[in-house]
mmCIF file of C-alpha atoms in Angstrom:
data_model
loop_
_atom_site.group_PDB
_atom_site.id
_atom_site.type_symbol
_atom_site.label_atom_id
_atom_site.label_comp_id
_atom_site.label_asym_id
_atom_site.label_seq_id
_atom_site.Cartn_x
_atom_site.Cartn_y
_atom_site.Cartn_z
ATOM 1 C CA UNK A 129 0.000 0.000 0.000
ATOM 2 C CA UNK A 130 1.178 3.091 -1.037
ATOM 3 C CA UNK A 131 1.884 6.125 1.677
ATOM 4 C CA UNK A 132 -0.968 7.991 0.048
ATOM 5 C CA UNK A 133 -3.578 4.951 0.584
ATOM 6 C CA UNK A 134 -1.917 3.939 4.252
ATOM 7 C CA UNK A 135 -2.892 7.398 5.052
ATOM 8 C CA UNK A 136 -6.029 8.246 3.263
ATOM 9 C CA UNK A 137 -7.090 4.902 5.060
ATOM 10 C CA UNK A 138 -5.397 5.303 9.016
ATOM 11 C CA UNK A 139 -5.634 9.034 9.879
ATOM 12 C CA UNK A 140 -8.975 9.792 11.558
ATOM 13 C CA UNK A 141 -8.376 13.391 12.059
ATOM 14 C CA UNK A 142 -8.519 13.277 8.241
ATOM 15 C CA UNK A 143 -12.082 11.494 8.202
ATOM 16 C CA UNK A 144 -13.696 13.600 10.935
ATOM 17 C CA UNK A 145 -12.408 16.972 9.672
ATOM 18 C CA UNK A 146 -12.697 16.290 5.737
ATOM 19 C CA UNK A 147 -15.838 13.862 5.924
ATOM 20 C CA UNK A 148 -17.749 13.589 9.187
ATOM 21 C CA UNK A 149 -18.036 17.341 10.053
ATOM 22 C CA UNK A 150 -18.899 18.553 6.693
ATOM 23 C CA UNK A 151 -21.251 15.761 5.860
ATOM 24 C CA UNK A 152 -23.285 16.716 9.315
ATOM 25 C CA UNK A 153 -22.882 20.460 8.434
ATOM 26 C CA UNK A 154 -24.567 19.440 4.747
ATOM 27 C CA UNK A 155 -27.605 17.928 6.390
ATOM 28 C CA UNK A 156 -28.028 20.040 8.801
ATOM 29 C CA UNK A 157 -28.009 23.039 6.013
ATOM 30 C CA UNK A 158 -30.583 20.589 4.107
ATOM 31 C CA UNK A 159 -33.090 20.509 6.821
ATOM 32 C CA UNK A 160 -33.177 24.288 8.170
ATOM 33 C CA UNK A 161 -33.458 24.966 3.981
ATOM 34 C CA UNK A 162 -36.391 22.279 3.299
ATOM 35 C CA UNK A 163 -37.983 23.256 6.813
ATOM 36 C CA UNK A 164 -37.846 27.306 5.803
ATOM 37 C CA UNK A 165 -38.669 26.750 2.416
ATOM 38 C CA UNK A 166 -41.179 23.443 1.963
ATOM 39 C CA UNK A 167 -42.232 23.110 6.256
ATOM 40 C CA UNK A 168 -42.559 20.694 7.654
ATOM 41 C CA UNK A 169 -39.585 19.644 5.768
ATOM 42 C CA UNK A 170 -37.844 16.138 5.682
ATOM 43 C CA UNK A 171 -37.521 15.444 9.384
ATOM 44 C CA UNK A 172 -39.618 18.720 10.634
ATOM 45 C CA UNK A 173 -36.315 20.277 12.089
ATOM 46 C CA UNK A 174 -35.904 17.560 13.930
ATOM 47 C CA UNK A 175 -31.970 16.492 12.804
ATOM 48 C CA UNK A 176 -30.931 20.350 13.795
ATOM 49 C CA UNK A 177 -32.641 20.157 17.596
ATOM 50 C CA UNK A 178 -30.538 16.927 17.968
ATOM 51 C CA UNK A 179 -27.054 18.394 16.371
ATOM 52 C CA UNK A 180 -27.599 21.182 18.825
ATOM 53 C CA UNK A 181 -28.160 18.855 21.688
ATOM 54 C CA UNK A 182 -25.285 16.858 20.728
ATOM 55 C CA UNK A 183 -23.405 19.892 20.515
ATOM 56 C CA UNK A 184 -24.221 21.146 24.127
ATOM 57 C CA UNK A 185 -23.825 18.100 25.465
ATOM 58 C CA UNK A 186 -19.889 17.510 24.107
ATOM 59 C CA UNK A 187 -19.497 20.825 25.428
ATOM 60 C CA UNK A 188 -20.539 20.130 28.553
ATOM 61 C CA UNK A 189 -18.414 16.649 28.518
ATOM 62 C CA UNK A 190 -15.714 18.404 27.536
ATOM 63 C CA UNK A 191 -15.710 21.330 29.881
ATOM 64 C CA UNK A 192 -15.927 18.108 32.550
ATOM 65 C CA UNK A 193 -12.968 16.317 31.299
ATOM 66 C CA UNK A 194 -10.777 19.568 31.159
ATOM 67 C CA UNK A 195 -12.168 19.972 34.872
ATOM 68 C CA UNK A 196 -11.195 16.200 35.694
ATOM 69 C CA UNK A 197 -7.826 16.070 34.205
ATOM 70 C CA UNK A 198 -5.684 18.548 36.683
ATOM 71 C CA UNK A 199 -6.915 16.639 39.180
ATOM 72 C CA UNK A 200 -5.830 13.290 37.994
ATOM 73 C CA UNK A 201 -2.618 14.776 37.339
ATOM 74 C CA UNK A 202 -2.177 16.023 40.777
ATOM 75 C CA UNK A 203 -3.394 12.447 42.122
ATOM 76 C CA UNK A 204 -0.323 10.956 39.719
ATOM 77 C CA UNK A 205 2.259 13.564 41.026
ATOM 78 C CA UNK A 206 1.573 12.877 44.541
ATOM 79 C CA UNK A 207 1.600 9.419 44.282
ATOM 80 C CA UNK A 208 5.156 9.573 42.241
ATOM 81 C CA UNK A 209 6.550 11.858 44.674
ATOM 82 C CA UNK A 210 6.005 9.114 47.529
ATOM 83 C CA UNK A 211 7.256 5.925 45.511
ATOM 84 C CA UNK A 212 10.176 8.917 44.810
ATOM 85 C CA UNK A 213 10.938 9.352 48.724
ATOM 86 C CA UNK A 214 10.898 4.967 49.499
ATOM 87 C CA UNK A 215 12.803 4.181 46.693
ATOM 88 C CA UNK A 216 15.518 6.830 46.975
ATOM 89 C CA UNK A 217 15.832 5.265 50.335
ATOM 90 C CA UNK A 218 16.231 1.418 49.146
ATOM 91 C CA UNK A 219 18.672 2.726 46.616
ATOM 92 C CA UNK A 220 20.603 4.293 49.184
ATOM 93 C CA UNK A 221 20.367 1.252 51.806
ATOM 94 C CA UNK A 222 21.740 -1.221 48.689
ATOM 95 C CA UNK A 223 24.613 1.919 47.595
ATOM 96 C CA UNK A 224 25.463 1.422 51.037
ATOM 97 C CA UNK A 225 26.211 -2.719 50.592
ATOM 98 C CA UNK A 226 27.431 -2.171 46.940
ATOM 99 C CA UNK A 227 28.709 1.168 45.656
ATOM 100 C CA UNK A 228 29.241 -0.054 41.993
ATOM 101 C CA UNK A 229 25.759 -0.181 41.733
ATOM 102 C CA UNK A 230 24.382 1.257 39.120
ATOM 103 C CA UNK A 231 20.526 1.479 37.077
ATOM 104 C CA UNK A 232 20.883 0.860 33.380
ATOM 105 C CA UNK A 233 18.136 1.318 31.138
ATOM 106 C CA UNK A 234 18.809 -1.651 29.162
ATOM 107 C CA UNK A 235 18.251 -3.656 31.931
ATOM 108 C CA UNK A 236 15.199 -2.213 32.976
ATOM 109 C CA UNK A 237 11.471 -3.558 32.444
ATOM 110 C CA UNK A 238 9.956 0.127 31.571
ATOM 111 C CA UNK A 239 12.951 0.106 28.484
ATOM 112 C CA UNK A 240 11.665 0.433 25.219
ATOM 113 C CA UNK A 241 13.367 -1.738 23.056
ATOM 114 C CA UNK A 242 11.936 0.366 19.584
ATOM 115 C CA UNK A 243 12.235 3.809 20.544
ATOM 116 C CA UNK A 244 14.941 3.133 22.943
ATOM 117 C CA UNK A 245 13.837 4.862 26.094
ATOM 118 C CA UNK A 246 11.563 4.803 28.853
ATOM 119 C CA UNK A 247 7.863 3.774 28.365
ATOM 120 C CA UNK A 248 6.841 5.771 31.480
ATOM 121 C CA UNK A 249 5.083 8.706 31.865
ATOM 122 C CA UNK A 250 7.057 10.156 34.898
ATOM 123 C CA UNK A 251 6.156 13.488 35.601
ATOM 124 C CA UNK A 252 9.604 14.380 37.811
ATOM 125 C CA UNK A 253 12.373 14.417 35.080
ATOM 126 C CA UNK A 254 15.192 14.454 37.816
ATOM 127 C CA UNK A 255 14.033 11.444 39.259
ATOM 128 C CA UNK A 256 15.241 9.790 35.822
ATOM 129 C CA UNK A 257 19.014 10.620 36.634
ATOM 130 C CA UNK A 258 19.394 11.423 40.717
ATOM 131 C CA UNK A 259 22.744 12.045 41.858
ATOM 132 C CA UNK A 260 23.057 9.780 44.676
ATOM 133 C CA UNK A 261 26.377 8.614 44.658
ATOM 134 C CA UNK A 262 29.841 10.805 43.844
ATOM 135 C CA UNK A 263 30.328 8.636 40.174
ATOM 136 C CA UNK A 264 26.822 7.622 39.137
ATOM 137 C CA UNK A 265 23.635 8.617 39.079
ATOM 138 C CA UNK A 266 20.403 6.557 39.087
ATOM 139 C CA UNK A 267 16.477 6.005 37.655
ATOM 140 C CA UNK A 268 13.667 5.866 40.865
ATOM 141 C CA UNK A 269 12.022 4.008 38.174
ATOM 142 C CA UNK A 270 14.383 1.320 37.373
ATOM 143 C CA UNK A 271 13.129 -1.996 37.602
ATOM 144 C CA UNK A 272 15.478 -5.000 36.756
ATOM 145 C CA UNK A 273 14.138 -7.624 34.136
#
């Protein structure tokens, strides 16, 4: 398949901007014109009450979601700050025993082998590379295979 056909065929933005909004716009535009013009029209106004609804309602989810999502964050950060304060402590305790310890990402469960970094979303970048000894420095995350 061709790159024009792979994305003509996998990008949905495409089909809801291009198709899907235009296509609801068009009969929307064809029942306000046959309701004004020949009433009571095809559906008697009907499929413009329910686009508005629709409308309003994804709105209203919306306006929910964007109210939601700070707060979820906050939950995450809160939650990665106190797996941040235990762990920094176990590292420390096995530093202690062995001081050529170190936390390679290679050698870590989160490691992506295909984009060759971490898969997780960790909202503290210096936990990724704390200075905890005088030669290396070490992942909170890491988490041997």
């Amino acid at each position: 398949m061709n790159y024009f056909l792979h994305y003509f065929v996998h990008n949905r933005k495409f089909w809801v901007v291009r198709i899907v909004i235009p296509a609801i716009a068009a009969l929307v535009f064809m029942d306000f014109l046959t309701y004004v013009f020949n009433p009571p029209g095809i559906s008697n106004f009907w499929i413009c009450r329910v686009i508005a609804i629709l409308a309003i309602l994804s709105v209203i989810a919306y306006g929910v979601y964007l109210y939601i999502t700070p707060k979820k964050e906050k939950k995450i950060i809160e939650d990665q700050a106190i797996f941040e304060e235990r762990r920094e402590k176990e590292f420390r305790k096995i530093i202690e025993a062995d001081p050529g310890f170190q936390t390679f990402c290679y050698t870590c469960v989160h490691f992506n082998q295909k984009i060759k970094a971490c898969s997780l979303d960790i909202k503290n970048q210096r936990a990724k590379k704390m200075k905890l000894s005088e030669k290396y420095t070490y992942c909170l995350y890491w988490d041997p295979l």
